[in-house]
Every structure is written in structure tokens, then in C-alpha cells.
Amino acid sequence: MKNVLEFSYLIPLFPLIGFLITGLGRKYLSRPLTGIIGSGVILISFLLSVWIFFQVKEGNSGVVSYFNFISAGSLKIPFSFQIDALSSLFLLIITGVGFLIHVYSASYMHHESKEHFARYFSYLNLFVFSMLLLVMGGNFVILFIGWEGVGLCSYLLIGYWFKNTEYNYAARKAFVMNRIGDLAFLIAIFMIIAKVGSVNFGDVFSAEGLQKLAPSATIITLLLFVGATGKSAQIPLYTWLPDAMAGPTPVSALIHAATMVTAGIYMIARSNLLYSLSETTQNIVAYIGLATALLAATIALKQNDIKKVLAYSTVSQLGYMFLALGVGAYTAAIFHVMTHAFFKALLFLGSGSVIHAMSGEQDIRNMGGLSKKLKITFFTFLIGCLAITGIPPFSGFFSKDAILLAAFEHDERGKILILYSISLFTALLTTYYMFRLLFITFTGKFRGTQEQEHHLHESPALMTIPLIVLAVLAAIGGFIGIPEVFVKGGDRLTPFLSKVIATNHEPVSRSTEFFLMGLSGVLVVATIIFTWFRFKNYQPKEDKGFGKVLENKWYVDELYDKIIVNPLNKLAGFLNNFFERFIIDGIVNGVGRAVNYSSRQLRLLQSGQVGSYVLLMVLSILLLLLYQFFIKK
Amino acid sequence: MQIDYYIYISLALFCIGIVGVLTRRNAIIIFMCIELMLNAVNLLLVAFSKMHHLKNAAVNASAGSDGQLFVFFIMVVAAAEVSVGLAIIVMMYRNIHSVDINFLNRLKH
Amino acid sequence: MGVTPILFWILSVVALFSALMVITSKNPMHSVIWLIIVFFAISGHYLLLNAQFLAIVNIIVYAGAIMVLFLYVLMLMDLKKETEPKKNRWLKLAGAVAGGSLLLVLIAALKKADLANQFAETRTGDIGLIENLGKVLFNEYVVPFEISSILFLSAMVGAVVIGKKE
Amino acid sequence: MNALIISGIMGVVMMFSGILLKQRSSVRAVALTGLFVAIVLNVMEMSGFHLFKIDITGMMKFDRLALFFNTIAMGCTFIFFLLSAKEMEKVGLNYSDYFALIFFILCGIILSSSFSSLLILFLGIEIISIPLYILTGSDKRNLKSNEASLKYFLLGSFSTGLMLMGITLIYGNSGSFSVEVIAESISKPDVKPGILLIAGLLLLMFSMAFKVSAAPFHFWTPDVYDGAPTVFTSFMATIVKAAVFIAFLRLFYYAFGNIHETWKLIIAIITALTLFIGNITAVFQQSVKRMLAYSSIAQAGFMLMAILALNASATEGILLYTTAYCLATIGLFAILVKMKDYTFEGFNGFAKHQPLLAAVAVVFLLSLAGIPLTAGFLAKFYMLNAVIEKGGFLWLVIFAVLMAAISVYYYFRVIQAMYFKEGEAQAIEVSTSFKWTIGLVAALVILLGVYPQLLFSWFYF
Amino acid sequence: MISLLLILIPLLSGIASFFFKKENAAKGWALLSSFATVAVSILGLTILNKTELLQFKCNWLPGLGSSFSIRLDGMGQLLCLLTAISFPLIFIATWNRTYRNAHNFFALMLLSQAGLMGVFLAMDALLFYFFWELALIPVYFLSSIWGAERRIAATFKFFIYTFVGSLLMLIGLIYIHSLTPDRSFDIRSFYAVAIDNKTQHWIFWLMFVAFAIKIPVFPFHSWQPDTYEQSPTAVTMVLSGIMVKMGLFAVIRWLLPVLPSASFAYGEKMISMWVIVGMIYASLLAWRQDDMKRLIAYSSIAHLGLMVVAIFSESEIGMQGVMIQMFNHGINILGLWVIVEILERKYGTRKLSELGGLAQKAPAMAIFFVVVALANIALPLTNAFVGEFMMFTGIFTSSMSEYEMITVPAAGITIILGAIYTLRMVQKVIYGNTNALTETGTDIGYNEKLVLGIIVILIIAGGIYPQAFLSLTEETTKFILNEANIYPSLGK
């Protein structure tokens, strides 16, 4: 009897169906109906994912392939799905969080007209579909299809309010930056094909596959990593993510926090065996991750747009994950992906609820004291903050601690604590800006306009329920990975992923581990208290000096414009206005003119005088005779 | 008589004719120079015919006579040409009262 | 040296000289006269080559008919010498040079031809006599002879077409 | 031979028909019937029927090439009569004499396409030339016509002088005017050909080049074609030129083919010059008539390639080429004659006013430009093919092709004027029969362009 | 039989169409005949797919060793299918246009279709050249009569330009013919002929220039934007959808296998590098265009450049990619032109600066537009992705390539640039706010919905299950590459 995993194609199928229904029927479906269909299909695939998850848990994992996607010459690319621990875990996150956010959106977007409402849901479903393709894909090509698919959906959703030109530019920026990464990814795929002759994970990560790849492992992994930096917003390609906040808030929660941006981590984790072949790449990954984490955190310190803060915090957290990947703690990275999905989704949805309450206002300087009116939102947001700052026993604590620990171990091998210390510092920065956000938004007194004030209200249940669910998850989600130091066998994640991910770190002594936890815990709490005193009664004021630099994001966008965009633009202008017109076309037309001119001259030979005719004839006879008799030999 | 003398003389006459064509403007004179060229040809033809006769009289009694006959035909043609040519020149003269070929410049370029 | 070469040279010199006079003399009438002299010199050559028939025909047709026709036309137009104004000196020069160098080139080329021991027999050989020519003409050359009638017809028609007043 | 006799007689008949017949239409009828008879008899001669038993050995040789070309030439003349005979009335009063002269020219054509003795060649060329001088000048009150005819006459008789000198020198070398004798006198590869022969050969080549209006001996062509009455231009630019080409090919194929190596470079130079001057100069012309004169020079350049190649496909090629060229040019002139204004602007908006004529003209122009599906393309193709098969003249081939591309420029100017430019077309009256005839000619052009076997199956009768 | 019909149907119906008087009659007739052609070509693909039906041969010019021989092979199947499908789509999409002397218009269109079919079918060099020109001439007239105001100059340039090219090609063909042992133009003798390297090299250039002009390859492209801009859109569709493929097709069938060692010597190194420069150049220019037609023209230069590079990589997968990409690109660009046609007819402009906000006014069109645009930037699950992926793989993994680490990334830059200019176009046209011009915009009609629908279906289908086409062209590819393989022929 054939493997039940055969049916895993249903998981992406349902979102696709949802996309088609809501997309094509957008004129005819009422808003509630659209919401039900849109969320329903996700729910179904969530349930299926759960089922698959348990299948995998019982050790029933493998590759199911359906048909030949491309088969030419020696190259065969099947359309196949890889169902194993890694993908099934991601399936849960995507469909689970995805479902909650769909539900949330149904209420958040209710003021849109029904066509656009349906358009929104169809995009969202399409996104889930592509994301599922991405994580289920049984080879690099299918993965890449999903990879670009999610890019497309993020493009569509960022530009969802297409009347606004700013948003459109943001969308384009996101897509193009992703494309840059994708190009590197593609080249990596070509190299893999050239070396191994196949793109199936099974062949590539098999012993002989790896052995074939070993010589060029560094370049391949680096190219893959560049792809990842595009998708997961790392230096140097991170600038699109903050702009992506142009999209509706649930979108930011789902795509630009919980799922899509973690595709890079997934991809690298998926090819961890390959990465383990190249020390260099791993270091580069680690340091890029760390740098991104730090940079984003510093920028986040000074942002006043509630979503921008969260966006930069996302970038920073992603940096953490790459750090983990870099130091070889793949499990920790995955763990953090999961917890981050919970609390960052929670935070975004919370902010969405705030924005909703403030009727579209996003600048925290005009908020304050919202805790009285928006109780649920406030509490859930608080949990989110605690989780992200890693206060035990919230989920963030476990995952972040795992990463810090891994960094520490890595440093111990390198005998200097640079990775650890900086990441710890970043953790404190995180704490600082998150609580700054919390305090400025929810404490103190209201700074907004009058009608905003009496319009203030808690969001409807459809929005709060997801908040609560996520809050719970954010609170307890960490318990699947309790460090061994607390409970023997508390870490259920590592063994579960062990089939896919080689664990290669020898544990440090218990005492050290306790000490590190203690240290970070104390520092974090201290930071919180410091922040409280700083912002308990906050008054907006103009930043200057270094603060201004941070507020302007280190002027990175301007820099990119200066060194890349503008020169390219000028070059294109030159080519179009000068080179094409006067050189390329000029030569062609020049030939024509030359013929015309020579014609005008040559016809003067036809002087009309018999005398000159005869003379010319005699002369040419003369020359020809000379040639024949005296020159030609 | 050595044949190349004949060759040189008739070539000389021929080229004098050409020079005449080149240097004069009076259509009639030019025409006369052309006649001169023809006569140079005739002379050479006759010389050649006699040369060939001398060479091949043994095998063929009438060897070389065709050269002289050709001269005869050239004269025939020349006569015909003259009649037509002078007619044209006269017609021209009727119209523009000149036989100067430099006035023939309506057609050019 | 015998009488033949002397005659030959005299005739040649006369022919060349009067030919030059043809193209140099201002007055068309004089040119005609000089040309007639050329024809006579050439007929002399024919006689020297023992081609009496051609010699006679040459005199009759050219000197007699054709040149008279020329004279007639010239008188009809009574062209004064000044009717031919100065032609561009440079063109004249160029023409002379071109013709001269053509002559040089031809001679230089034909010099290489090995005709050193080739002779045109003079004063003997009877192919030039009317009866021989007649035989050949009306045997082998009867077709072209007939054909030349077409030539004359066309020339006649042409002369009529052109000459007829409308 | 049959054709020669008939057309000779017809010439005489036409001379008197002017006096006997009052109706010009009946004169035309006589001419057409006579020509038709000539064609029929000629075709019969192909299958071995002779009117009279005349011994022409050593003078003429009515071989396949000659007979076949005569058919083509007379066929084209027939078409020419059908299309443009009426237009001759406009030229002058001596209507019937024009026919007579044309018939005499036909005699010359037949002679020069079938000669086997330089004497006949000379006579043939002269019989062609002398009536042409007349026809050129036949529009007596038109100064341009006079001028053209005088220029043509002076230059033509000058080239006759050259030709005679050439023949003489050749005679001096080989002691005969017969082509066969000349050919076998130079047949031995080890013996170097005599200088006299080469010099004479070159002079002959130049005079022939003059007759086919090849550069640098082309100068008479534009003036004469432009000045002559358009009807006769169309005749002399097509059929006559074709005939001289056949004579040219015959002469250099049968007489001097053995020493091809010694003169091929000269002919190559002449070809290149002709192509260059013809095409380039045509570009700037303002009058379609004069443009066609230059284009005839350019086409001559292509036909000269046959004489350069001198192989089987060259012979086939030149037959196809002459046919294609004659048909197209006669057709174009037939339309042009009816126009008042010969400039390109004169054709503006012609397509709206005369859709059929415009379409037909397009076919002819495409054929001249050598666009596939028209006879012109295959003709050019055969030429290129011949030269490439011969080998060694690739530069010439590429050059020729580029020039052909330039020729597109001026041919298509007419098309552009007719179709794409707005303008009040000049009113011209055309009879239905004319339309049918010219339509058939166009059809023939396309037919030959698609399936030339039609022609060659005749050639290998 | 099938192959003969593919030529005869358009040819005869085209000639017949000259004699129609009423516009709608001519339209209907043209549509009818184009449907017939589609039917035949699909039959040829499916139930009548038998060798003896797909080929036809008869005497033509025995003197020259040329015969009227046509055959449908895999590549031909694909391109004839493209040609067949395109025309009805074009006719339907431009149904609402009215042309003066419509009967002539449609007649010429059908004639050019016949020519195109012939080019893809011809198995005889001379015949190939015939059809090559036959396809060109009608287009010249179409553009010059029904084009925009600067049409005469632009199309004339186009004509002379391509004509020069094809004449040079003709010389090459004749020369090869003169080298064939049996003096034949038949493709088999062309493949069999052994030419020494020196000769191969200059013949190669003679012929490649012709194809490079047709494709067009930088710097021979300057005719293209002008011509596309000035031609009526229906003609532009033919030009860019099908006619430019003639060049690629010719390189594959008449250049690579006939002159293998020259193709090897120049193809991968010089030409590929050069073409890639041209691709980037064209992409940059496309980025700066304001007129949609010019923009699409330049973008297609970039796309076709990639195909050229892939062809010369001479790898099986790359070649397969080229073959299906020829089809896909035809479909995609057709879609783009349909959009342009709609915009031009509705709003009388093609300028990006004058359009905008149409997503509100014409959502259906907007959706189609976005899909087609995404296909233009080769997004996965669209047909173009498959083609480009395969081509890149071919270039990268080809045994010919030595500089793949330079060429592929360089060519890859055009992927990024492609995204930039295509999305710019999309954004300027359908996003943003409406302006005075587009305020009154309305959505598209049924005929346009139908056409775009078909196109989108083809796009998606080709993107999800390309295998159908791949199996079609596999045999041809193997054959061509085997002929083009120089390692045996280097000794020649």
C-alpha cells in the first residue's frame, strides 16, 4: 500500500483552492464568506499538517514525488515533496500562525470593499500556498519556486493599497532586492547541478553528493547565503523589510515576521550538511548575522513608528538566528524561528490592534496611556515584550538562551568572547527598545487628538482571540526545548530534528550555563527598570547628533541610492539619449547618408559634354591597357 | 615591307583620329576624325591580309582575301553611317543653328 | 634601298602630316581638303600593296562620295572659321596627351609581339584584283553581302525619317 | 534564319505599308502579324524546319542559344508592340517607318545573337545601331531628342572605330574572322596568346562594353535613354541591350573562352565599376525615366557576371536574366509612357487612382530589385551562383550583393510614392486590353520567379 | 501533406482575401483560415503525427539541385504551432480596429503567415531563403501602409537592413551549395558537406550577420524599436512574436549543424560575451523607455539574447530550453502586445507617463497584465521560468563553456533589471491614482478577455507541465547537437 504521505499534496492544495475561489469570485463573494473560505482552507491544511507532523513523529518521513517537472538530457527535476521533521515543524508554524492571522485579518480588514477584501484573502492564501511549497519542496527547484512565490506575494501585499505610490515603490524595492538574492541562489543551484547533476536534497546531501560538492562548498554556500540575506533581510539586503511595513499589519505579522523572512533560515538549516563543510562560510554567516542584529537593534532604538520598531526588531532577531546558524546551532535557530513566530506575530497583531484603535495612527509619539482602554492588547503585548526580551520562563528565554550559549561555546573555541558579548549587548538593546515602545505606547498620558481619544476602543473578539492564543503560545512555547540543565530530556526539539540536523556541540559545564543565564537575566531586568524610569512620563523631543543618525537608519538607503541606483540610472540615461541615438543608430543612418552624398557627387561625372565623355572613355581604356600589359603579371 | 611599320602607321593615324575627336568641338570635324580612324583600320587590314597571303599562299591561293573584303564592308558601313550621321547633324543644325557639341548640354547628371 | 620603301615612307609621311593638319586646321573646309589628301595617300598605300580594287573604291567612295557629302553639308551651313570658338585649352591639352599616351601604350604593347620576320608583300600577289575578290565575295561572302543591303535600307529609311520636313 | 528573312522582309513591307495603309491600327496589325509569323517560324526552326536552304557556314550558327534567344527577343518585342505600339503615334508622323526600323533592328539582333564570324558581328551591331540613332532622334522638334541622337551617334561610331581596330588586330594575329578559327588558334594551353590578339580582344571588349553600357563606357546611356522618346527608350534599354549581351557572351565564350584567365580580371573590374556607378548614381535621380536609365546600367553590371563566369549556369542565367529584365522594364516603361510627369512625385497616390497598374508596377519593381518570388531574384541568383561556382571572385559577389541592396532604395522609392504617399494622381486612360496584357506580363514575371523550369525546358529543346 | 497544408491554407486564403470588398467579410475570412491552420497544426501534433504525413517533397529546380522539400520536425512542430496560434489571437485581439482597405491588410497578414510557416518547414536552403523573404515583404507593406506617421522611414530602414543581411546569407548558402558533393541545396547534403575551417569561418560570419540582424543582436538592433513603434500593433505582434524567432531558428537549423567548428570557435566565446553585453545594454535602455512599445522591444532584445547564448552553449538542456522558450516568449510578448493594443485603443497613448491607476478602472485587464508581466520576468510557475532556467543550466553546465562563472552572473543581471523595468511598467500603468486620461477608463471586452485568457492559460500550463513540449523537441535537439558536434568534424 502506498505511503500516506502521498496525500501531503493536499496541504498546499487547499490554500491554492482558496486562492482561486476568493480570487476569481471576488465580485460575488460577500465579506464573511470570503473570510470563512480564506481562513477555512488554512485551517484544513493546519489540521493536515498536524496529522503529517504526527506521522513524522512516528518516523514515517520521506520524499514523495508526483511528476517530472523538467526532464531534459541527463537532468531530471521531479515535482516532489520532502516530508521530514524540519518541514513538518515549519508546516505547523506556517499553517498555525497563518490561520490565526487569517482570522485576525477577517476583522482587521473589514472596512475594505468586498472586491479588495477578497483580493486580500486570495493573496494571503496564495502566500501560504507558496510558503508551503517552499518548505515542502523535495529539491532546490521546488524550493525556489516557493521562494519566488512568497516574494511575489509579499510584493502584491506590500503594494496592496496600490493607489499609494509610496507603497508601490516599497513593494518594488522588496521584490527587486529579493531578486538580487534569488540570482545568487539560482547560480548556486546551477553549480550544484553542474557538480552533482541533480537538485534533489536526497542526492545533494548524500555522502557522495557532498563529497562531489566539497571542493566548491564555500562558494556554493556563500551564494546560498546571499540568497538567504535577500529573503531574510540581512546585511546588505535588509533595507526592504522596514519599508515593507507599508502593507496591512496582519501581512507584516505573517509574512514579514513569522514566516517568509525565516525562509532563509529554513533553507540554510535544510542544507546544514553542506554548510558544515565550509568553516569560512559559517563564520561569515555568524558575523553577518551578528552585525545585522546589532545594527537593526541600534536603529530600532530611535524609531517612532510602532511598526518600524517591530520591523527592525524582526531584522535583529533574524540576525540572531543567522548567528545561531553560523555557529552551527541549527536546532537553536529553528527553535528561535518558532518562538519568534509566536511572539513577533503577537506583537505585530498587537500593534495592529493599537493602530486599529487609533484609527490608522502609527506614530507612538501621539499615543500613550492606552493600557486603560486596550486591556487585552496591553497584556498580550506585554507578554510579547517579555518573551522577546527573554524573561524566563517565556518562550524567548529558552530559544535566545540556546543561541547565546551556542555563541559562547563557539567563542570558547576561539578563546575570545566577541560573539557572546555582542549578542548579549544586543539582547539588552532589544529589551530597551521593546520596553521603550511598550511604555511610550501604553503608559503615561494620551498625546493624540481629541476624536482619536474618544474613538479609542478595544478591538473585536475576532482580533483579540488570536492575540490571546498567540500570547499563550509565546508564554509557553519555549517548553518544548527546556535546556537539559533544568530537566533531563526536557529538550524535545533536538532529538526530533536529529534526523535532519547534525548536532555537533559538546555541552559546557552546568555551572557556566547557569552563570550565563543568570547574567543575562539580571542584565535584562536591570535594563527594563532603567527603561521604565526613562520613559515613564515621556515627552516627544527632537533627536540630534548620534540619535539623528540612528533615527535615519544610519543613512543606509541614501548610501545605496548614491553608490548604486543613481550611477546606474545615469548610465542608462547616457546610453539611451546619446549612445543609442548617435552611435548605434547614427552609424546605420550614416551609411544611408553616405550613399546619398556619393550619389550626388558621382552624378556630376555625367557632365553632359560629349568631349568629356570621350576623354573619360579614352583615359579608362588607357588605364585598363596599362593594367593588362604592364601592371598585371 | 615589314608589317610592324604598317601597324605603327595605322595606329598613329588611329590615335590622331582619337585626338581629333577629343580636341575639336565641331560635330562635323569630329565625325571626320572618326572616318580617319576607320581608314587607319582599313590600311592595317589590307596590310594584314597581304601578310597572311604571303604566309599561306602555298596552302590556299585566296588566303588573306577576306581581310580586303572586310575593308569593303567597312566602307559600306561607313557610307551608311555618313548618310545617317550627316542627316542627324543637319537636323541638329536646323534646330539650334550650330554644330558645336558644347551646346549639347540639356541632358546631364 | 629600293623604290618601294621610298614610296612607302613618302606616303606615310604625307598621310600622317595631313592627318595632323585635319585636326589642327581652324577652317573646316581645310580639314576636309586635308582629309581627302589622307585618303589619297592611303589609296597609294593600297596600290603599293597591290590592292587595286580597294584603292579605286577608296577614292570613289571616300574621297569621291563621302567627302563631297561633307563639303556639301559644310557649305550648306557655311561655317566661318570663327564659328568654332576657343575650346578650353586644358581640355585640348588633356585630349592630346591622352591620345598620345594611348598611342604610346599600344605601340609599346605591340612591340612585344614577335612580328620581326613578318612581311606584308608589296607589288605582287593578286588577291587584291577584282576578279579574285569578286569570286570570294560572291561565294563565301554572299550572305554578309546580302545582309549589308538591310543596312543600307535602314540607313535610307533613317535618312528619310530624319531629313523629311514635317 | 527563318526569323532573319521574315523580319528583313517585314522591314521592307512596313516601309511601304505607310503609303498603302491609311489606318495606323492596320499598320500595327500588319506589324504584329508579321512578327507573330516570324516567331512561329523561329520556333519551328528550333525543331529543324528551314524556309530556305542557305549555306551560312562560317558566317552564322543558329544553335540552341541563338534560336532560343531570338524567340525571347521577338517575344518581348511582341509584348512591347502590344503594350506600347500605340504610343509611337505620339512620337512623329512616320509611324510605319518606326516599325520598319524596329524590324531592321530585329534583323541586327538575330545576326548578333547567332554570328560565328566577326564580320557578321560587326554588321549586326551596326544594323542595330544605325536605326537606333534614328529612333533616338525621331522626335525631331524636341531638342533633347536631337541632342541624344547626336551624342549617341558620335559616341557610337567612335566605339565602332574601336571595335574595328580590335577586329583588325585579332585578324592580324589569327588570319581569320571566323570564331572557330580564332578559338582553335589559342586552344593550345602551352602557347601564349599573341599580344596582337590580346590587344584586339581588349578593344573589342571595350566596344562591346560600350554597347551594353558598362562603366566606364556607359556615359551615353543616361543621356540617350533620357532624351530618346520613351517608347523607344523602352525598346533599346531592354531587347537591344539583351541582344548585345548575348553577342558579348557568344563572342567571349566561343572565341576567347580558352584564354579566360588573361582577361577575366579586366571584366571583373568593369563589372564592379558598372555596379557601383549604376546603383550609386541612380539613388539621387529625380526623374523615374532617368532612374531607369541608371538602373539599366546597374542591371548590366549583374549581367556582366555571366561573361565573367562563362559556365553553364551563366548561360542559363543570362537567358533568364534578360527575359526577366526585359519583361519588367518593358512593363514599367509601358506605364511610364502614359504618365505626363516623370518625376517620383508624379507617382504619388498612384495606387488609389490605378490600383491594378500600381500592383503590376510593384511586381516589376520587385523583380528589378531581385526580391524572391519574382523572376528578377532567380536571375540574380543564377548570376551569383555562376560566379561562385567559378570561384575566386567572392569580393565581387559580396560587392554586387551590397549594391543590390542599394538598388532596393531607388526602386522602392517608386513603390513608396505610389502606395504610401498621398497626392493627386495624374489622370491617365488605359484600355482594358492594355490592363490584361500588362497583368499577364506581371503574372509571367512571377511565374518565372517561382518555376523557371518553364523557360529552361524550352532551352533544352 | 500536413506540412503542405500549413503553407497552402494561409497562402491561398491570403491571395483570395485580396478580392474581398467588405471589411468584415475579409476579417471573418482571415479568422476562419487562421482557425483552419490551427486545426491542421494541432492535428499534425496529435492524431496525424506520422512521418509520411509530416513531410512533402517534389522537384523544383533540378538544374540547381534544389527541390521543394518541407518537413515538420519537433522544433518545426513547436514553431508552426506558435505561428498558427498567434494569428487567430492577433485577429481576435485587434477585432475592434478598423483598417482602410482591410481586405489587403488581412491578405498580407495571411501571406506573411504562409512565409513564416515555410521558413519553419523548409528542408531546402533555397526554399528556406524564398520563404524567409516571403515573410518579410508583406510585413514591409503592412507597416508602411497602416503604420504610424514616421512609418515610411522606419520600415524602410528595417527592410533594407534585413535585406542586406539576407543577401549575405544567400551568398553563404550558395557557397556551401557549391561545396556540396552533389551540388544540392538539400539540408541533408548541407549537413553532410565537409568544409575546411578557414572557409567555415567567413561563411559563418556572412550567415550569422543575417540572423543577428533578424534576432536582433546588439548592435544590429537599431531597426527594431523604431519598427515596433511605427507598425500597427497587429504587425508588431507578428514581428516580435514570431518573426524574430526566424533568426534563432535559422541559427539552430542552418548554422550550428552546417558550420560546426566555426560556431564552436566564435559561438561560445566571442558571440556569447558580446550578446550578454547587448542584453545588459538593452535592459538598461528598456528601463529608460517611456513608450511601452519601445520598452517591450528592448526587453525582447534582452530575452532573445539569452536564447542566442544558450544556443551556442550547445548543451542538450540549454537547447531544449531555447526551443520551448521560443514558443513561450512568443506567447508572452503576444500578451504584452495585446495589453498595449488595448491601452492604445482605449486611451490613445502608449506613454507610461500618461497612464496610471487602471487597476481601479480595469481590474480584469490589470490582472492579466500582471500575470503576463510576471511571465516576462520569468517568475516560477510561468512558462518563461522553465525556459530560462533550462537555458541558464545549459549555459552553466555546458561542456563548451569556460567562463560560465562570468557569463551566467552577467546574464543574470538582466533578470534583476528585467524585474525592475517590467514592474516599473506595471506600476506606471495600473497602479497609482487615475489621471484625467484614465479617469474614464473601462474594463476590457470579451474578445480581449478571451485572448488574454488563452494566453494566461498557456503561460501557466507551460510553467507547470513543460514536459509536454520538452518531449516534443527532444529528438530534434539530439539530432541537431549530434550534427553540430565538432569533435568528429574537427578533422574536416
JSON list of C-alpha atoms in Angstrom, two decimals, chain E residues 230-276:
[
{"chain": "E", "resi": 230, "resn": "GLN", "atom": "CA", "xyz": [5.74, 52.62, -36.05]},
{"chain": "E", "resi": 231, "resn": "SER", "atom": "CA", "xyz": [4.00, 49.42, -37.10]},
{"chain": "E", "resi": 232, "resn": "PRO", "atom": "CA", "xyz": [0.36, 48.74, -36.39]},
{"chain": "E", "resi": 233, "resn": "THR", "atom": "CA", "xyz": [0.23, 46.61, -33.28]},
{"chain": "E", "resi": 234, "resn": "ALA", "atom": "CA", "xyz": [-1.10, 43.58, -35.11]},
{"chain": "E", "resi": 235, "resn": "VAL", "atom": "CA", "xyz": [2.01, 43.64, -37.26]},
{"chain": "E", "resi": 236, "resn": "THR", "atom": "CA", "xyz": [4.25, 44.28, -34.30]},
{"chain": "E", "resi": 237, "resn": "MET", "atom": "CA", "xyz": [2.81, 41.13, -32.78]},
{"chain": "E", "resi": 238, "resn": "VAL", "atom": "CA", "xyz": [3.82, 39.14, -35.84]},
{"chain": "E", "resi": 239, "resn": "LEU", "atom": "CA", "xyz": [7.23, 40.76, -35.95]},
{"chain": "E", "resi": 240, "resn": "SER", "atom": "CA", "xyz": [8.16, 40.28, -32.33]},
{"chain": "E", "resi": 241, "resn": "GLY", "atom": "CA", "xyz": [6.14, 37.20, -31.54]},
{"chain": "E", "resi": 242, "resn": "ILE", "atom": "CA", "xyz": [7.18, 35.06, -34.45]},
{"chain": "E", "resi": 243, "resn": "MET", "atom": "CA", "xyz": [9.44, 36.74, -36.95]},
{"chain": "E", "resi": 244, "resn": "VAL", "atom": "CA", "xyz": [12.35, 37.32, -34.62]},
{"chain": "E", "resi": 245, "resn": "LYS", "atom": "CA", "xyz": [12.27, 33.60, -33.89]},
{"chain": "E", "resi": 246, "resn": "MET", "atom": "CA", "xyz": [13.22, 33.04, -37.51]},
{"chain": "E", "resi": 247, "resn": "GLY", "atom": "CA", "xyz": [16.71, 34.22, -36.67]},
{"chain": "E", "resi": 248, "resn": "LEU", "atom": "CA", "xyz": [17.13, 31.86, -33.74]},
{"chain": "E", "resi": 249, "resn": "PHE", "atom": "CA", "xyz": [15.54, 29.04, -35.67]},
{"chain": "E", "resi": 250, "resn": "ALA", "atom": "CA", "xyz": [17.89, 29.64, -38.57]},
{"chain": "E", "resi": 251, "resn": "VAL", "atom": "CA", "xyz": [20.90, 29.60, -36.28]},
{"chain": "E", "resi": 252, "resn": "ILE", "atom": "CA", "xyz": [19.79, 26.29, -34.85]},
{"chain": "E", "resi": 253, "resn": "ARG", "atom": "CA", "xyz": [18.92, 24.62, -38.12]},
{"chain": "E", "resi": 254, "resn": "TRP", "atom": "CA", "xyz": [21.15, 26.23, -40.72]},
{"chain": "E", "resi": 255, "resn": "LEU", "atom": "CA", "xyz": [24.20, 27.48, -38.87]},
{"chain": "E", "resi": 256, "resn": "LEU", "atom": "CA", "xyz": [25.14, 25.24, -35.98]},
{"chain": "E", "resi": 257, "resn": "PRO", "atom": "CA", "xyz": [24.98, 21.90, -37.78]},
{"chain": "E", "resi": 258, "resn": "VAL", "atom": "CA", "xyz": [26.34, 23.18, -41.08]},
{"chain": "E", "resi": 259, "resn": "LEU", "atom": "CA", "xyz": [29.33, 25.12, -39.77]},
{"chain": "E", "resi": 260, "resn": "PRO", "atom": "CA", "xyz": [30.09, 23.33, -36.51]},
{"chain": "E", "resi": 261, "resn": "SER", "atom": "CA", "xyz": [33.69, 24.26, -35.98]},
{"chain": "E", "resi": 262, "resn": "ALA", "atom": "CA", "xyz": [33.17, 27.94, -36.74]},
{"chain": "E", "resi": 263, "resn": "SER", "atom": "CA", "xyz": [30.17, 28.03, -34.46]},
{"chain": "E", "resi": 264, "resn": "PHE", "atom": "CA", "xyz": [32.30, 26.47, -31.81]},
{"chain": "E", "resi": 265, "resn": "ALA", "atom": "CA", "xyz": [35.17, 28.84, -32.42]},
{"chain": "E", "resi": 266, "resn": "TYR", "atom": "CA", "xyz": [33.12, 32.03, -32.22]},
{"chain": "E", "resi": 267, "resn": "GLY", "atom": "CA", "xyz": [29.84, 31.00, -30.62]},
{"chain": "E", "resi": 268, "resn": "GLU", "atom": "CA", "xyz": [30.70, 30.37, -27.03]},
{"chain": "E", "resi": 269, "resn": "LYS", "atom": "CA", "xyz": [33.49, 32.88, -26.63]},
{"chain": "E", "resi": 270, "resn": "MET", "atom": "CA", "xyz": [33.12, 35.99, -28.74]},
{"chain": "E", "resi": 271, "resn": "ILE", "atom": "CA", "xyz": [29.45, 35.97, -29.56]},
{"chain": "E", "resi": 272, "resn": "SER", "atom": "CA", "xyz": [28.18, 34.93, -26.15]},
{"chain": "E", "resi": 273, "resn": "MET", "atom": "CA", "xyz": [30.19, 37.60, -24.40]},
{"chain": "E", "resi": 274, "resn": "TRP", "atom": "CA", "xyz": [29.08, 40.17, -26.91]},
{"chain": "E", "resi": 275, "resn": "VAL", "atom": "CA", "xyz": [25.44, 39.17, -26.74]},
{"chain": "E", "resi": 276, "resn": "ILE", "atom": "CA", "xyz": [25.47, 39.37, -22.98]}
]
